[in-house]
Short mmCIF file of C-alpha atoms in Angstrom, two decimals:
data_model
loop_
_atom_site.label_atom_id
_atom_site.label_comp_id
_atom_site.label_asym_id
_atom_site.label_seq_id
_atom_site.Cartn_x
_atom_site.Cartn_y
_atom_site.Cartn_z
CA LEU E 1 -20.75 0.42 6.58
CA THR E 2 -22.32 0.86 10.00
CA SER E 3 -20.49 -0.06 13.18
CA GLY E 4 -21.19 -3.65 14.15
CA SER E 5 -22.03 -4.70 10.59
CA SER E 6 -21.43 -8.33 9.67
CA LEU E 7 -19.76 -7.12 6.45
CA MET E 8 -16.57 -5.17 5.78
CA LEU E 9 -14.98 -3.36 2.86
CA ASP E 10 -11.35 -3.50 1.80
CA VAL E 11 -9.90 0.01 2.14
CA THR E 12 -6.72 1.72 1.01
CA GLY E 13 -4.38 4.21 2.66
CA ALA E 14 -5.92 6.97 0.50
CA GLY E 15 -8.25 8.09 3.28
CA PRO E 16 -11.98 7.97 4.07
CA ASP E 17 -12.92 10.38 1.24
CA ALA E 18 -11.21 8.50 -1.61
CA SER E 19 -13.49 7.24 -4.38
CA ILE E 20 -14.14 3.50 -4.24
CA VAL E 21 -15.15 3.39 -7.91
CA GLY E 22 -12.18 5.56 -8.94
CA ASN E 23 -9.71 3.40 -7.07
CA THR E 24 -11.15 0.22 -8.60
CA LEU E 25 -10.94 1.70 -12.09
CA GLN E 26 -7.27 2.49 -11.49
CA ARG E 27 -6.74 -1.13 -10.36
CA GLY E 28 -5.97 0.04 -6.86
CA PHE E 29 -5.43 -2.34 -3.99
CA GLY E 30 -5.77 -2.59 -0.24
CA HIS E 31 -4.90 -5.04 2.53
CA THR E 32 -7.39 -7.86 2.97
CA PRO E 33 -8.27 -11.01 0.99
CA TYR E 34 -10.33 -8.65 -1.21
CA GLY E 35 -7.29 -6.42 -1.70
CA ASP E 36 -7.34 -6.72 -5.51
CA HIS E 37 -10.21 -4.29 -6.02
CA PHE E 38 -10.81 -4.93 -9.72
CA ALA E 39 -11.08 -8.67 -9.03
CA SER E 40 -13.65 -7.93 -6.33
CA SER E 41 -16.00 -5.94 -8.55
CA CYS E 42 -18.47 -6.63 -11.35
CA ASN E 43 -21.67 -5.46 -13.07
CA TYR E 44 -20.36 -2.15 -14.43
CA GLU E 45 -22.92 0.31 -15.73
CA VAL E 46 -21.16 2.29 -18.47
CA VAL E 47 -22.08 5.21 -20.70
CA LEU E 48 -20.33 4.75 -24.05
CA PRO E 49 -19.08 7.68 -26.19
CA ASP E 50 -22.20 7.46 -28.38
CA GLY E 51 -24.46 7.79 -25.31
CA LYS E 52 -25.49 4.13 -25.21
CA LEU E 53 -25.82 2.61 -21.72
CA ILE E 54 -24.51 -0.91 -21.19
CA ARG E 55 -23.95 -3.24 -18.24
CA THR E 56 -21.12 -5.75 -18.14
CA GLY E 57 -21.48 -9.47 -17.47
CA PHE E 58 -25.04 -10.49 -16.62
CA GLY E 59 -25.88 -7.00 -15.37
CA ASP E 60 -28.48 -6.56 -18.10
CA VAL E 61 -30.47 -9.61 -16.95
CA THR E 62 -33.55 -8.18 -15.26
CA GLN E 63 -35.28 -9.66 -12.21
CA SER E 64 -32.07 -11.47 -11.22
CA ASN E 65 -29.18 -10.85 -8.86
CA VAL E 66 -26.79 -13.03 -10.83
CA GLY E 67 -25.13 -9.96 -12.37
CA HIS E 68 -23.94 -8.91 -8.91
CA VAL E 69 -22.16 -12.19 -8.19
CA TYR E 70 -20.82 -13.46 -11.54
CA PRO E 71 -18.62 -11.04 -13.53
CA TYR E 72 -18.25 -12.78 -16.90
CA GLY E 73 -21.61 -13.24 -18.65
CA ASN E 74 -21.65 -14.84 -22.10
CA GLY E 75 -19.07 -14.15 -24.76
CA PRO E 76 -16.20 -11.66 -24.38
CA CYS E 77 -15.72 -10.20 -20.90
CA LEU E 78 -16.09 -6.45 -21.36
CA GLN E 79 -15.37 -5.50 -17.76
CA GLY E 80 -11.63 -5.30 -18.39
CA THR E 81 -12.19 -2.75 -21.16
CA PHE E 82 -13.06 0.12 -18.85
CA PRO E 83 -10.40 0.40 -16.09
CA GLN E 84 -7.65 2.85 -17.07
CA SER E 85 -9.31 3.62 -20.40
CA HIS E 86 -11.40 6.17 -22.30
CA ALA E 87 -13.79 3.52 -23.61
CA GLY E 88 -16.67 4.79 -21.49
CA ILE E 89 -17.74 6.46 -18.26
CA VAL E 90 -18.50 4.01 -15.44
CA THR E 91 -21.51 5.34 -13.55
CA ARG E 92 -22.13 2.36 -11.27
CA MET E 93 -20.57 -0.95 -10.27
CA THR E 94 -21.04 -3.77 -7.80
CA VAL E 95 -18.29 -3.93 -5.17
CA TRP E 96 -18.12 -7.13 -3.16
CA LEU E 97 -18.06 -6.95 0.62
CA MET E 98 -16.39 -9.49 2.87
CA PRO E 99 -18.10 -11.26 5.74
CA ARG E 100 -16.49 -9.86 8.87
CA TYR E 101 -14.02 -12.49 9.97
CA GLU E 102 -14.10 -14.11 13.38
CA THR E 103 -10.40 -13.43 13.79
CA ILE E 104 -8.11 -10.85 12.18
CA ALA E 105 -4.47 -11.05 13.21
CA GLY E 106 -1.86 -8.62 12.01
CA PHE E 107 1.77 -9.65 11.58
CA SER E 108 4.91 -7.60 11.04
CA PHE E 109 8.60 -8.08 10.36
CA LYS E 110 11.64 -5.93 9.68
CA THR E 111 15.27 -6.24 8.62
CA ASN E 112 18.33 -4.14 7.81
CA ASP E 113 19.91 -6.91 5.71
CA PRO E 114 19.25 -6.68 1.92
CA SER E 115 19.86 -10.41 1.47
CA VAL E 116 17.34 -11.18 4.22
CA PHE E 117 14.85 -8.85 2.56
CA ALA E 118 15.24 -10.82 -0.69
CA GLN E 119 14.52 -14.05 1.20
CA ILE E 120 11.44 -12.44 2.76
CA VAL E 121 10.05 -11.44 -0.65
CA ASP E 122 10.60 -14.99 -1.93
CA ARG E 123 8.93 -16.47 1.14
CA ILE E 124 5.95 -14.09 1.03
CA GLY E 125 5.44 -15.02 -2.61
CA GLN E 126 5.48 -18.72 -1.76
CA LEU E 127 3.02 -18.20 1.10
CA ARG E 128 0.70 -16.19 -1.15
CA ARG E 129 0.76 -18.91 -3.80
CA ASN E 130 0.09 -21.79 -1.41
CA GLY E 131 -2.79 -19.93 0.26
CA THR E 132 -1.27 -19.51 3.72
CA ILE E 133 -1.48 -15.75 3.19
CA ASP E 134 -4.57 -14.79 1.18
CA SER E 135 -4.28 -11.03 1.61
CA VAL E 136 -2.02 -8.25 0.38
CA VAL E 137 1.29 -7.85 2.26
CA HIS E 138 3.00 -4.45 2.27
CA MET E 139 6.80 -4.23 2.50
CA ALA E 140 7.94 -0.64 3.04
CA ASN E 141 11.42 0.84 3.10
CA ASP E 142 12.47 3.12 5.95
CA LEU E 143 11.64 6.27 3.98
CA ARG E 144 8.06 5.12 3.39
CA VAL E 145 7.50 4.60 7.12
CA LEU E 146 9.28 7.83 8.02
CA SER E 147 7.19 9.77 5.48
CA THR E 148 4.30 9.87 8.00
CA HIS E 149 6.49 10.02 11.11
CA PRO E 150 6.60 13.18 13.27
CA ALA E 151 10.39 13.25 12.91
CA MET E 152 10.02 14.32 9.27
CA LYS E 153 8.61 17.66 10.40
CA GLU E 154 12.16 18.60 11.37
CA ARG E 155 13.16 18.43 7.70
CA ARG E 156 10.55 20.91 6.50
CA GLY E 157 11.85 22.67 3.38
CA THR E 158 14.96 20.49 2.99
CA ARG E 159 15.88 19.88 -0.65
CA GLU E 160 18.59 17.22 -0.36
CA PRO E 161 18.17 13.45 0.09
CA LEU E 162 18.91 11.99 3.51
CA THR E 163 22.40 10.63 3.92
CA ALA E 164 22.83 6.98 4.92
CA ALA E 165 23.81 8.11 8.43
CA GLU E 166 20.77 10.38 8.75
CA ARG E 167 18.43 7.62 7.56
CA ALA E 168 19.94 5.13 9.99
CA GLU E 169 19.65 7.56 12.91
CA MET E 170 16.02 8.46 12.15
CA ALA E 171 15.07 4.83 11.60
CA LYS E 172 16.63 3.83 14.92
CA LYS E 173 14.72 6.56 16.78
CA ALA E 174 11.50 5.44 15.09
CA GLY E 175 12.15 1.77 15.90
CA ILE E 176 12.14 0.65 12.27
CA CYS E 177 14.59 -0.94 9.85
CA GLN E 178 15.55 -0.53 6.19
CA TRP E 179 12.62 -2.81 5.28
CA ASN E 180 9.43 -3.22 7.28
CA GLY E 181 6.56 -5.58 6.47
CA LEU E 182 2.90 -5.77 7.40
CA GLY E 183 0.20 -8.31 6.60
CA GLY E 184 -3.00 -9.80 7.91
CA LEU E 185 -4.36 -13.28 8.58
CA TYR E 186 -8.11 -13.84 8.27
CA GLY E 187 -10.54 -16.60 9.18
CA SER E 188 -11.87 -18.53 12.14
CA HIS E 189 -9.80 -18.69 15.31
CA ARG E 190 -8.72 -22.23 14.39
CA ILE E 191 -7.67 -21.29 10.87
CA VAL E 192 -5.75 -18.17 11.95
CA SER E 193 -3.95 -20.16 14.66
CA ALA E 194 -2.88 -22.70 12.02
CA LYS E 195 -1.72 -19.92 9.68
CA LYS E 196 0.35 -18.39 12.48
CA ARG E 197 2.12 -21.72 13.02
CA ASP E 198 2.82 -22.06 9.29
CA LEU E 199 4.11 -18.48 9.13
CA LYS E 200 6.46 -18.96 12.07
CA LYS E 201 7.81 -22.12 10.47
CA ALA E 202 8.28 -20.41 7.10
CA PHE E 203 10.15 -17.45 8.65
CA ASN E 204 12.29 -19.58 10.95
CA ARG E 205 15.94 -18.56 10.53
CA ILE E 206 14.98 -15.63 8.28
CA CYS E 207 13.69 -12.97 10.67
CA PRO E 208 11.42 -12.69 13.74
CA LEU E 209 7.68 -12.23 13.29
CA ARG E 210 5.43 -10.20 15.58
CA PHE E 211 1.68 -10.83 15.73
CA PHE E 212 -0.96 -8.45 17.06
CA SER E 213 -4.65 -9.07 17.61
CA ALA E 214 -7.73 -6.94 18.28
CA TRP E 215 -7.54 -7.18 22.06
CA GLN E 216 -3.83 -6.31 22.09
CA VAL E 217 -4.40 -3.22 19.95
CA LYS E 218 -7.35 -2.19 22.15
CA THR E 219 -5.29 -2.62 25.33
CA LEU E 220 -2.38 -0.65 23.86
CA ARG E 221 -4.72 2.20 22.96
CA LYS E 222 -6.16 2.34 26.49
CA VAL E 223 -2.78 2.28 28.21
CA THR E 224 -1.10 4.91 26.02
CA ARG E 225 -4.05 7.33 26.29
CA ARG E 226 -3.27 7.66 29.98
CA LEU E 227 0.43 8.26 29.51
CA PRO E 228 1.68 11.87 29.77
CA SER E 229 3.48 13.42 26.83
CA THR E 230 7.16 13.15 27.77
CA ARG E 231 10.39 12.21 26.01
CA LEU E 232 10.15 8.80 27.66
CA PHE E 233 6.55 8.02 26.70
CA ASP E 234 6.20 9.79 23.33
CA PRO E 235 7.85 6.93 21.35
CA VAL E 236 5.42 4.47 22.97
CA LYS E 237 2.46 6.70 22.16
CA SER E 238 3.70 7.06 18.57
CA LEU E 239 4.02 3.28 18.25
CA SER E 240 0.51 2.82 19.61
CA THR E 241 -0.89 5.25 17.02
CA THR E 242 0.94 3.49 14.20
CA VAL E 243 -0.20 0.01 15.25
CA SER E 244 -3.79 1.23 15.71
CA ASP E 245 -3.90 2.92 12.30
CA VAL E 246 -2.44 -0.15 10.61
CA TYR E 247 -4.80 -2.57 12.34
CA ASP E 248 -7.76 -0.39 11.37
CA LEU E 249 -6.80 -0.78 7.70
CA LEU E 250 -6.63 -4.56 8.12
CA CYS E 251 -10.16 -4.39 9.55
CA GLY E 252 -11.59 -2.26 6.76
CA ILE E 253 -11.52 1.05 8.65
CA PRO E 254 -10.02 3.89 6.54
CA SER E 255 -7.65 6.45 7.98
CA ALA E 256 -6.35 9.79 6.72
CA LYS E 257 -3.07 9.30 8.59
CA HIS E 258 -1.25 7.72 5.66
CA LEU E 259 -1.99 10.67 3.38
CA GLU E 260 0.66 12.61 5.30
CA GLY E 261 3.24 10.76 3.20
CA ALA E 262 2.34 13.11 0.33
CA PHE E 263 4.04 15.92 2.28
CA TYR E 264 7.36 14.11 2.58
CA ARG E 265 9.27 16.81 0.73
CA ASN E 266 7.56 19.93 2.03
CA ARG E 267 5.51 19.40 5.16
CA PRO E 268 3.14 22.28 5.96
CA GLU E 269 3.49 24.28 9.13
CA SER E 270 0.62 24.02 11.57
CA GLY E 271 -2.53 25.61 10.18
CA LYS E 272 -1.04 26.36 6.75
CA VAL E 273 -1.99 24.96 3.35
CA ILE E 274 0.70 24.19 0.78
CA ASP E 275 0.65 23.11 -2.86
CA ALA E 276 2.35 19.74 -2.51
CA GLY E 277 3.51 17.88 -5.60
CA LEU E 278 3.43 14.09 -5.80
CA ILE E 279 4.36 11.76 -8.67
CA TRP E 280 3.96 7.99 -8.44
CA ILE E 281 6.30 5.48 -10.04
CA ALA E 282 4.41 2.17 -9.95
CA PRO E 283 6.19 -0.73 -11.68
CA ILE E 284 5.06 -4.35 -11.49
CA ILE E 285 7.67 -7.05 -10.76
CA PRO E 286 7.54 -10.82 -10.44
CA CYS E 287 7.23 -11.60 -6.72
CA THR E 288 10.83 -12.70 -6.21
CA GLY E 289 13.63 -11.37 -4.04
CA ARG E 290 15.92 -11.09 -7.06
CA ASP E 291 13.52 -8.82 -8.90
CA ALA E 292 12.82 -6.69 -5.81
CA GLN E 293 16.54 -6.13 -5.23
CA ARG E 294 17.16 -5.43 -8.91
CA LEU E 295 14.45 -2.80 -9.01
CA VAL E 296 15.32 -1.02 -5.77
CA SER E 297 19.07 -0.95 -6.49
CA ALA E 298 18.32 0.73 -9.83
CA ILE E 299 15.67 3.33 -9.00
CA GLU E 300 16.68 4.59 -5.57
CA PRO E 301 20.18 5.84 -6.54
CA LEU E 302 18.70 7.34 -9.70
CA ALA E 303 16.21 9.39 -7.69
CA ASN E 304 19.02 10.51 -5.38
CA GLU E 305 20.97 11.81 -8.40
CA TYR E 306 18.13 14.23 -9.05
CA GLY E 307 18.00 15.28 -5.41
CA PHE E 308 15.04 13.18 -4.24
CA ASP E 309 14.49 10.58 -1.55
CA LEU E 310 12.40 7.64 -2.73
CA PRO E 311 9.87 6.12 -0.32
CA ILE E 312 9.08 2.63 -1.64
CA THR E 313 6.46 0.00 -0.89
CA ILE E 314 6.43 -3.46 -2.50
CA SER E 315 3.11 -5.30 -2.28
CA PRO E 316 2.21 -8.71 -3.75
CA VAL E 317 -1.30 -7.79 -4.89
CA VAL E 318 -1.62 -11.13 -6.64
CA PRO E 319 0.27 -14.30 -5.65
CA ARG E 320 2.78 -14.17 -8.50
CA ALA E 321 3.45 -10.45 -8.88
CA ALA E 322 4.05 -7.42 -6.72
CA ALA E 323 3.23 -3.74 -7.27
CA CYS E 324 5.92 -1.27 -6.29
CA ILE E 325 4.80 2.21 -5.23
CA ALA E 326 7.62 4.76 -5.20
CA ASN E 327 6.87 8.45 -5.03
CA LEU E 328 8.57 11.74 -5.73
CA SER E 329 7.46 14.57 -3.45
CA TYR E 330 8.20 18.13 -4.54
CA ASP E 331 7.13 21.74 -4.08
CA LYS E 332 4.69 22.79 -6.83
CA SER E 333 5.31 26.46 -6.04
CA ASP E 334 9.01 26.04 -6.92
CA SER E 335 9.50 25.92 -10.72
CA GLU E 336 13.01 24.47 -10.39
CA ASP E 337 11.74 21.70 -8.11
CA CYS E 338 8.91 20.95 -10.56
CA SER E 339 11.32 20.67 -13.49
CA ARG E 340 13.67 18.43 -11.55
CA ALA E 341 10.78 16.17 -10.49
CA ALA E 342 9.60 15.84 -14.11
CA GLU E 343 13.12 15.04 -15.27
CA CYS E 344 13.52 12.50 -12.49
CA TYR E 345 10.22 10.84 -13.38
CA ALA E 346 11.28 10.57 -17.03
CA ALA E 347 14.58 8.99 -16.00
CA LEU E 348 12.86 6.55 -13.63
CA ARG E 349 10.28 5.65 -16.26
CA GLY E 350 13.04 4.94 -18.76
CA GLU E 351 14.85 2.77 -16.21
CA ILE E 352 11.86 0.60 -15.27
CA ASP E 353 11.07 0.16 -18.97
CA ARG E 354 14.66 -0.95 -19.56
CA LEU E 355 14.44 -3.41 -16.67
CA GLY E 356 11.19 -4.88 -18.02
CA TYR E 357 9.03 -3.76 -15.08
CA PRO E 358 6.13 -1.82 -16.65
CA PRO E 359 4.02 0.53 -14.50
CA TYR E 360 0.51 -0.56 -13.58
CA ARG E 361 -0.42 3.13 -13.30
CA THR E 362 1.13 6.01 -15.19
CA ALA E 363 1.48 9.65 -14.18
CA SER E 364 0.26 12.63 -16.20
CA VAL E 365 3.79 13.95 -16.62
CA LYS E 366 5.32 14.79 -19.99
CA LEU E 367 8.20 12.39 -20.57
CA ASP E 368 10.01 14.98 -22.66
CA ALA E 369 9.96 17.53 -19.83
#
């Protein structure tokens, strides 16, 4: 979309070059009220295995735009047949764009208390269901935030999980907590102001909320650009970059910054290319604090047993359920590391199946590895 457009697209942290169609067909998600990408698409043009070309919904109605705005058509809805399947090759689809909102306000929160985190998940779920929050909220553990932080460069080549003391020290230096949340509020100035009041009331006595708007982000960028690079100012400059990158995502502007999390295990030296390995574990849980705690307390220690840290993000993509993204980073040039990663994935997959939290995406890893 061109700068100054009255429309905007929901984007992911996968970077500017990621396929929009591919992400939608994997039921990917982003940040805004259109964050559920499959739900914001229609009119698939599909080549079937026998070579026949079809269009879903009312896409085959000529001289009409109704196929672009109504996904169902008559009879069975075929659109759901093609994501994550081999039923056909999707060659085209309609992706809905949002009108650019008058006001976009980001909000954030953080806590080191597991019981408070459980309350936050419950409260976010309630706010999603009653419509106060109509966008995706991302709740990331400390390792997820640190995965793109400059401090991780100091651990290049390390093969052991961080100790609790090391995690706490790094988190403190980065100004984060064990759990860190980010969301966006969208609408007219009046509506966003009302949502802010409702959010503050809902989080009263749970944890503090911080709001940031377009002019605040712009001012922070201007101020920190003029600051010299010193031990005193570098944390401020780092915070400015993080806030700016995050706010861009809320506004539909993609960034490659978050792809650095793929190099958590083996960060490349400057100017070098490495063969980084990355496996996603992506279970779906009911959006409750109990289920979030149950999942995290089961999978994180299990990953540690195999020698891996586990960056985790929990995101209520729909009002009643949350997607958990946990990833294993390993060195593909190291056969032992590859084997251990495959074994760890198999163990984690078995554990989430046992817990009743099936993955919304699966990895191309042999479970008998």
